[in-house]
């Protein structure tokens, strides 16, 4: 009889704990609208934007850190919103395993701090000498600007020529400034700095060497080696004045698109006119900005001396400053899911599918 009462007590206690956990989750998620019924997610027709997100589960509450999207026609930020009273008219839709989810959408800065890890990829070959000082000054100004914008931003650098030849792992704006101001010209981004500089030097040596200037290997190096934070947006800004030079099969745009697409956005700042290499482009001398197109990044062409360059004016600044926290309640955690994010407005639309476990 004693064993019977002990077993009964254990069962009742388990039920009570499960019930309390369920109530706790419901209370924690009471600010998120329920999943709507009868909503037909519109199929994008323009496909001129690519949603890019990172996921952070908190119990069964799923938080999406969504990088801001710009209207390609105007370079103005798209307004991302969920209409609770009429979900069909929303500009964002999230489907988990085919089920349209109720969403809470909050813009960065309105009481919401989002993480962004930003890597500056800097071509430090000889041809970049005339723009190197201006590029460095604009990076420092941009880092200070973002650090004060409501984003929880960290910054890193990768310098490259024939392979990766310098940089600094994620840090704050002041340490970034100190790194870039150690020298002048293209030597600003030569050699590694920081407590892990010896390790980074060794990793860069082992990483490989393309046939010339190549921002793809610089981006993949940072993606593979640097200390990214969980749930942070991954953003690359590539400064170059040369084609992406490869052997046509390794460290080319296709490789970069495959490894980085959906995970990060790559933004290109090219300091020559886009027609400069007209007739010169090939599968071994590729347009650097094609990596931006496949990752949902933006593109900017600037004068060949980068005079007056301000990254605050670049489209990527608008994207970062107009990021969103998108939240929904998962139907089930602890398993693999297919999550589809659709953005749909009158002037811009696009969709991205993630196969993710949480």
Short mmCIF file of C-alpha atoms in Angstrom, two decimals:
data_model
loop_
_atom_site.label_atom_id
_atom_site.label_comp_id
_atom_site.label_asym_id
_atom_site.label_seq_id
_atom_site.Cartn_x
_atom_site.Cartn_y
_atom_site.Cartn_z
CA UNK A 1 0.00 0.00 0.00
CA UNK A 2 2.84 2.36 0.82
CA UNK A 3 4.35 1.74 -2.62
CA UNK A 4 0.96 2.39 -4.22
CA UNK A 5 0.60 5.80 -2.54
CA UNK A 6 4.19 6.69 -3.48
CA UNK A 7 3.54 5.80 -7.12
CA UNK A 8 0.29 7.78 -7.15
CA UNK A 9 2.02 10.79 -5.59
CA UNK A 10 4.79 10.63 -8.22
CA UNK A 11 2.27 10.52 -11.08
CA UNK A 12 0.29 13.45 -9.66
CA UNK A 13 3.47 15.46 -9.14
CA UNK A 14 4.53 14.81 -12.74
CA UNK A 15 1.15 15.95 -14.01
CA UNK A 16 1.35 19.07 -11.86
CA UNK A 17 4.85 19.92 -13.14
CA UNK A 18 3.86 19.40 -16.78
CA UNK A 19 0.75 21.53 -16.22
CA UNK A 20 2.81 24.29 -14.62
CA UNK A 21 5.34 24.21 -17.47
CA UNK A 22 2.51 24.40 -19.98
CA UNK A 23 0.93 27.36 -18.15
CA UNK A 24 4.33 29.03 -17.92
CA UNK A 25 4.90 28.68 -21.69
CA UNK A 26 1.40 29.97 -22.43
CA UNK A 27 1.93 33.01 -20.19
CA UNK A 28 5.36 33.66 -21.68
CA UNK A 29 3.90 33.57 -25.19
CA UNK A 30 0.64 35.39 -24.52
CA UNK A 31 1.87 38.43 -26.49
CA UNK A 32 2.17 36.40 -29.69
CA UNK A 33 -1.02 36.06 -31.78
CA UNK A 34 -2.38 32.55 -32.35
CA UNK A 35 -1.76 30.84 -35.67
CA UNK A 36 -4.28 32.21 -38.19
CA UNK A 37 -6.56 29.99 -40.24
CA UNK A 38 -7.52 30.37 -43.88
CA UNK A 39 -4.44 32.41 -44.81
CA UNK A 40 -2.99 31.83 -48.26
CA UNK A 41 0.65 32.89 -48.39
CA UNK A 42 1.12 34.92 -51.59
CA UNK A 43 3.62 33.58 -54.09
CA UNK A 44 6.36 36.13 -54.87
CA UNK A 45 6.37 37.32 -58.47
CA UNK A 46 9.19 39.88 -58.46
CA UNK A 47 11.67 37.88 -56.36
CA UNK A 48 13.81 41.00 -55.98
CA UNK A 49 14.62 40.61 -52.25
CA UNK A 50 15.97 37.69 -50.22
CA UNK A 51 15.02 37.39 -46.52
CA UNK A 52 18.05 36.48 -44.39
CA UNK A 53 17.59 35.40 -40.78
CA UNK A 54 19.10 33.72 -37.76
CA UNK A 55 17.02 31.68 -35.31
CA UNK A 56 17.08 31.68 -31.52
CA UNK A 57 14.66 29.35 -29.67
CA UNK A 58 13.61 30.29 -26.14
CA UNK A 59 11.57 27.28 -25.06
CA UNK A 60 8.90 26.97 -27.73
CA UNK A 61 9.10 30.69 -28.50
CA UNK A 62 11.15 31.08 -31.69
CA UNK A 63 12.91 34.38 -32.25
CA UNK A 64 14.03 35.33 -35.77
CA UNK A 65 16.64 38.05 -36.17
CA UNK A 66 15.66 39.33 -39.63
CA UNK A 67 18.05 41.62 -41.48
CA UNK A 68 16.27 44.68 -42.89
CA UNK A 69 15.32 44.59 -46.56
CA UNK A 70 15.55 47.44 -49.02
CA UNK A 71 13.28 48.16 -51.97
CA UNK A 72 15.61 47.66 -54.97
CA UNK A 73 13.92 50.47 -56.88
CA UNK A 74 14.32 53.12 -54.18
CA UNK A 75 16.92 51.70 -51.75
CA UNK A 76 14.47 52.62 -49.00
CA UNK A 77 13.73 50.13 -46.19
CA UNK A 78 10.69 47.91 -46.61
CA UNK A 79 8.13 48.14 -43.85
CA UNK A 80 7.82 44.65 -42.39
CA UNK A 81 4.57 44.20 -40.44
CA UNK A 82 2.10 41.55 -39.32
CA UNK A 83 -1.58 42.52 -39.32
CA UNK A 84 -3.17 40.75 -36.35
CA UNK A 85 -6.75 41.61 -37.37
CA UNK A 86 -6.17 40.67 -41.02
CA UNK A 87 -3.12 38.39 -41.36
CA UNK A 88 -3.69 37.98 -45.10
CA UNK A 89 -2.72 41.63 -45.61
CA UNK A 90 0.61 41.29 -43.76
CA UNK A 91 3.92 41.98 -45.47
CA UNK A 92 5.61 38.99 -43.82
CA UNK A 93 4.55 35.36 -43.53
CA UNK A 94 6.31 32.55 -41.67
CA UNK A 95 5.38 28.91 -42.23
CA UNK A 96 6.61 26.14 -39.95
CA UNK A 97 6.23 22.73 -41.62
CA UNK A 98 3.52 24.16 -43.86
CA UNK A 99 1.56 25.85 -41.05
CA UNK A 100 1.17 29.65 -41.21
CA UNK A 101 2.25 31.10 -37.87
CA UNK A 102 0.93 33.99 -35.83
CA UNK A 103 3.69 36.58 -35.53
CA UNK A 104 4.93 39.33 -33.27
CA UNK A 105 7.11 41.75 -35.28
CA UNK A 106 9.26 44.40 -33.57
CA UNK A 107 11.66 46.78 -35.28
CA UNK A 108 15.16 47.19 -33.87
CA UNK A 109 15.50 50.24 -31.63
CA UNK A 110 11.89 50.23 -30.41
CA UNK A 111 12.88 48.61 -27.14
CA UNK A 112 14.53 45.76 -29.03
CA UNK A 113 18.29 45.20 -29.26
CA UNK A 114 19.41 42.76 -31.95
CA UNK A 115 22.84 41.23 -32.46
CA UNK A 116 24.82 41.90 -35.64
CA UNK A 117 28.29 40.51 -36.37
CA UNK A 118 29.87 42.51 -39.19
CA UNK A 119 33.06 41.58 -41.05
CA UNK A 120 34.86 44.05 -43.28
CA UNK A 121 36.65 42.21 -46.12
CA UNK A 122 39.39 44.50 -47.43
CA UNK A 123 41.36 43.95 -50.63
CA UNK A 124 44.84 45.17 -49.65
CA UNK A 125 46.59 44.59 -52.98
CA UNK A 126 48.70 47.37 -54.46
CA UNK A 127 45.91 48.71 -56.66
CA UNK A 128 43.90 49.61 -53.54
CA UNK A 129 46.56 51.97 -52.20
CA UNK A 130 44.82 55.19 -53.24
CA UNK A 131 41.54 54.24 -51.57
CA UNK A 132 42.88 52.31 -48.55
CA UNK A 133 43.01 55.26 -46.11
CA UNK A 134 39.52 56.43 -47.06
CA UNK A 135 38.15 52.89 -46.71
CA UNK A 136 39.69 52.55 -43.23
CA UNK A 137 38.28 55.89 -42.08
CA UNK A 138 34.82 54.98 -43.37
CA UNK A 139 34.94 51.59 -41.59
CA UNK A 140 35.78 53.26 -38.27
CA UNK A 141 33.02 55.85 -38.69
CA UNK A 142 30.53 53.15 -39.67
CA UNK A 143 31.39 50.97 -36.66
CA UNK A 144 30.93 53.90 -34.27
CA UNK A 145 27.62 54.76 -35.98
CA UNK A 146 26.23 51.23 -35.71
CA UNK A 147 27.43 50.75 -32.14
CA UNK A 148 25.28 53.75 -31.16
CA UNK A 149 22.27 52.80 -33.32
CA UNK A 150 20.46 50.30 -31.11
CA UNK A 151 22.21 47.25 -32.54
CA UNK A 152 24.39 45.00 -30.40
CA UNK A 153 27.17 45.11 -32.99
CA UNK A 154 30.58 43.45 -33.08
CA UNK A 155 33.14 44.02 -35.83
CA UNK A 156 35.94 42.07 -37.48
CA UNK A 157 38.32 42.52 -40.43
CA UNK A 158 39.86 40.20 -43.01
CA UNK A 159 42.62 41.59 -45.23
CA UNK A 160 43.30 39.71 -48.45
CA UNK A 161 45.39 39.69 -51.62
CA UNK A 162 46.66 36.30 -52.77
CA UNK A 163 44.82 34.62 -49.91
CA UNK A 164 44.05 35.92 -46.42
CA UNK A 165 46.93 37.97 -45.01
CA UNK A 166 45.56 39.85 -41.99
CA UNK A 167 42.66 40.81 -39.80
CA UNK A 168 41.17 40.90 -36.34
CA UNK A 169 38.50 38.71 -34.74
CA UNK A 170 35.22 40.18 -33.47
CA UNK A 171 35.68 43.17 -31.21
CA UNK A 172 34.24 46.61 -30.43
CA UNK A 173 34.54 49.81 -32.47
CA UNK A 174 37.46 51.23 -30.46
CA UNK A 175 39.65 48.13 -30.79
CA UNK A 176 38.78 47.96 -34.48
CA UNK A 177 39.90 51.58 -34.86
CA UNK A 178 43.18 50.83 -33.07
CA UNK A 179 43.83 47.92 -35.41
CA UNK A 180 43.19 49.92 -38.58
CA UNK A 181 45.28 52.86 -37.37
CA UNK A 182 48.45 50.83 -36.69
CA UNK A 183 49.72 51.81 -40.14
CA UNK A 184 48.68 53.58 -43.35
CA UNK A 185 47.57 52.61 -46.83
CA UNK A 186 47.09 48.96 -47.67
CA UNK A 187 49.28 47.95 -44.70
CA UNK A 188 46.40 48.84 -42.36
CA UNK A 189 44.89 45.38 -42.85
CA UNK A 190 48.13 43.37 -43.11
CA UNK A 191 48.90 40.86 -40.33
CA UNK A 192 46.61 39.66 -37.57
CA UNK A 193 46.04 41.33 -34.22
CA UNK A 194 44.50 40.23 -30.94
CA UNK A 195 45.00 37.44 -28.42
CA UNK A 196 44.38 34.80 -31.10
CA UNK A 197 46.62 36.40 -33.77
CA UNK A 198 49.09 33.48 -33.86
CA UNK A 199 46.28 30.97 -34.33
CA UNK A 200 44.63 33.08 -37.04
CA UNK A 201 47.95 33.45 -38.88
CA UNK A 202 48.35 29.68 -38.92
CA UNK A 203 44.74 29.08 -40.02
CA UNK A 204 45.12 31.60 -42.85
CA UNK A 205 48.31 29.89 -44.04
CA UNK A 206 46.56 26.52 -44.12
CA UNK A 207 43.36 27.85 -45.65
CA UNK A 208 44.67 28.08 -49.19
CA UNK A 209 45.57 30.55 -51.92
CA UNK A 210 43.52 31.59 -54.93
CA UNK A 211 45.12 32.94 -58.10
CA UNK A 212 44.71 36.60 -57.13
CA UNK A 213 42.46 39.03 -55.26
CA UNK A 214 39.51 37.03 -53.99
CA UNK A 215 36.86 38.19 -51.54
CA UNK A 216 35.19 34.76 -51.53
CA UNK A 217 38.06 33.10 -49.68
CA UNK A 218 38.14 36.04 -47.25
CA UNK A 219 34.42 35.64 -46.47
CA UNK A 220 34.61 31.85 -46.10
CA UNK A 221 37.69 32.20 -43.87
CA UNK A 222 35.81 34.52 -41.50
CA UNK A 223 32.69 32.34 -41.64
CA UNK A 224 34.75 29.26 -40.72
CA UNK A 225 37.25 30.67 -38.23
CA UNK A 226 35.92 33.79 -36.47
CA UNK A 227 33.92 33.75 -33.20
CA UNK A 228 30.37 34.41 -34.38
CA UNK A 229 27.71 34.88 -31.71
CA UNK A 230 24.66 32.67 -31.55
CA UNK A 231 21.59 34.38 -33.00
CA UNK A 232 23.54 37.28 -34.51
CA UNK A 233 23.06 38.47 -38.06
CA UNK A 234 26.08 37.65 -40.22
CA UNK A 235 27.05 40.56 -42.46
CA UNK A 236 30.05 40.95 -44.75
CA UNK A 237 31.10 44.17 -46.51
CA UNK A 238 33.67 43.57 -49.26
CA UNK A 239 35.89 46.41 -50.52
CA UNK A 240 37.73 45.75 -53.77
CA UNK A 241 38.63 47.15 -57.18
CA UNK A 242 39.41 43.85 -58.89
CA UNK A 243 37.55 40.80 -60.23
CA UNK A 244 37.19 37.76 -58.00
CA UNK A 245 40.13 35.76 -59.30
CA UNK A 246 39.99 31.97 -59.01
CA UNK A 247 40.75 28.83 -60.98
CA UNK A 248 37.09 28.67 -61.96
CA UNK A 249 36.08 25.86 -59.61
CA UNK A 250 37.39 26.76 -56.13
CA UNK A 251 36.95 30.04 -54.22
CA UNK A 252 34.60 31.28 -56.94
CA UNK A 253 31.19 32.95 -56.63
CA UNK A 254 29.34 29.64 -56.90
CA UNK A 255 31.25 28.31 -53.89
CA UNK A 256 30.54 31.47 -51.93
CA UNK A 257 26.83 31.40 -52.80
CA UNK A 258 26.57 27.76 -51.76
CA UNK A 259 28.29 28.19 -48.39
CA UNK A 260 26.96 31.62 -47.40
CA UNK A 261 23.51 31.90 -48.97
CA UNK A 262 20.79 32.00 -46.31
CA UNK A 263 23.41 32.24 -43.54
CA UNK A 264 24.84 35.70 -44.27
CA UNK A 265 24.58 38.68 -46.57
CA UNK A 266 27.61 39.91 -48.52
CA UNK A 267 27.60 43.58 -49.51
CA UNK A 268 30.02 44.84 -52.16
CA UNK A 269 31.76 48.22 -52.42
CA UNK A 270 33.53 48.32 -55.79
CA UNK A 271 35.89 51.22 -56.44
CA UNK A 272 35.76 51.22 -60.22
CA UNK A 273 32.96 51.77 -62.69
CA UNK A 274 31.08 48.51 -63.37
CA UNK A 275 32.09 48.71 -67.05
CA UNK A 276 35.81 49.06 -66.23
CA UNK A 277 36.53 45.41 -67.02
CA UNK A 278 34.08 45.21 -69.90
CA UNK A 279 35.08 42.27 -72.09
CA UNK A 280 37.44 41.02 -69.37
CA UNK A 281 35.01 39.14 -67.15
CA UNK A 282 35.21 35.34 -67.26
CA UNK A 283 34.70 32.30 -65.04
CA UNK A 284 38.15 32.94 -63.55
CA UNK A 285 37.69 36.73 -63.30
CA UNK A 286 34.20 37.14 -61.90
CA UNK A 287 32.18 40.18 -60.94
CA UNK A 288 32.53 40.47 -57.14
CA UNK A 289 29.00 41.79 -56.72
CA UNK A 290 27.47 38.53 -57.98
CA UNK A 291 28.14 37.19 -54.45
CA UNK A 292 25.92 40.01 -53.15
CA UNK A 293 23.11 39.10 -55.50
CA UNK A 294 22.93 35.47 -54.41
CA UNK A 295 23.12 36.25 -50.66
CA UNK A 296 20.63 39.14 -50.65
CA UNK A 297 23.30 41.80 -50.14
CA UNK A 298 23.60 45.24 -51.70
CA UNK A 299 26.05 46.80 -54.16
CA UNK A 300 27.72 50.20 -54.34
CA UNK A 301 30.08 51.56 -57.00
CA UNK A 302 32.37 54.36 -55.81
CA UNK A 303 35.17 56.49 -57.36
CA UNK A 304 38.53 54.75 -57.76
CA UNK A 305 40.06 56.89 -54.99
CA UNK A 306 37.05 56.33 -52.65
CA UNK A 307 37.06 60.06 -51.96
CA UNK A 308 34.39 61.08 -49.45
CA UNK A 309 33.29 57.50 -48.88
CA UNK A 310 30.71 57.19 -46.10
CA UNK A 311 29.34 53.76 -45.29
CA UNK A 312 26.43 55.42 -43.55
CA UNK A 313 25.13 56.22 -47.04
CA UNK A 314 25.41 52.63 -48.25
CA UNK A 315 22.30 50.49 -48.56
CA UNK A 316 23.67 48.05 -45.97
CA UNK A 317 23.41 50.78 -43.32
CA UNK A 318 19.69 51.07 -44.00
CA UNK A 319 19.33 47.29 -43.89
CA UNK A 320 21.03 46.98 -40.51
CA UNK A 321 19.22 49.96 -38.98
CA UNK A 322 15.87 48.51 -40.11
CA UNK A 323 16.23 44.96 -38.84
CA UNK A 324 13.34 43.18 -37.17
CA UNK A 325 12.69 40.69 -34.39
CA UNK A 326 10.05 38.24 -35.63
CA UNK A 327 8.61 35.82 -33.05
CA UNK A 328 6.25 32.85 -33.20
CA UNK A 329 5.33 29.81 -31.13
CA UNK A 330 6.59 26.49 -32.42
CA UNK A 331 4.14 23.60 -32.55
CA UNK A 332 6.87 21.25 -31.40
CA UNK A 333 10.50 21.63 -30.35
CA UNK A 334 13.37 19.18 -30.26
CA UNK A 335 13.11 18.20 -33.89
CA UNK A 336 13.92 19.31 -37.45
CA UNK A 337 11.65 21.86 -39.12
CA UNK A 338 11.16 23.44 -42.51
CA UNK A 339 10.63 27.16 -42.02
CA UNK A 340 9.67 29.38 -44.95
CA UNK A 341 9.89 33.18 -44.68
CA UNK A 342 7.98 35.17 -47.30
CA UNK A 343 8.14 38.95 -47.63
CA UNK A 344 5.49 40.42 -49.87
CA UNK A 345 4.81 44.08 -50.67
CA UNK A 346 3.51 45.90 -53.74
CA UNK A 347 7.04 46.76 -54.90
CA UNK A 348 9.27 43.97 -53.56
CA UNK A 349 8.88 40.33 -52.63
CA UNK A 350 10.88 37.19 -52.07
CA UNK A 351 11.05 33.94 -50.13
CA UNK A 352 13.70 31.86 -48.38
CA UNK A 353 13.36 28.35 -46.90
CA UNK A 354 15.36 27.13 -43.92
CA UNK A 355 15.80 23.53 -42.84
CA UNK A 356 16.58 23.96 -39.17
CA UNK A 357 16.35 22.10 -35.86
CA UNK A 358 15.18 23.69 -32.59
#
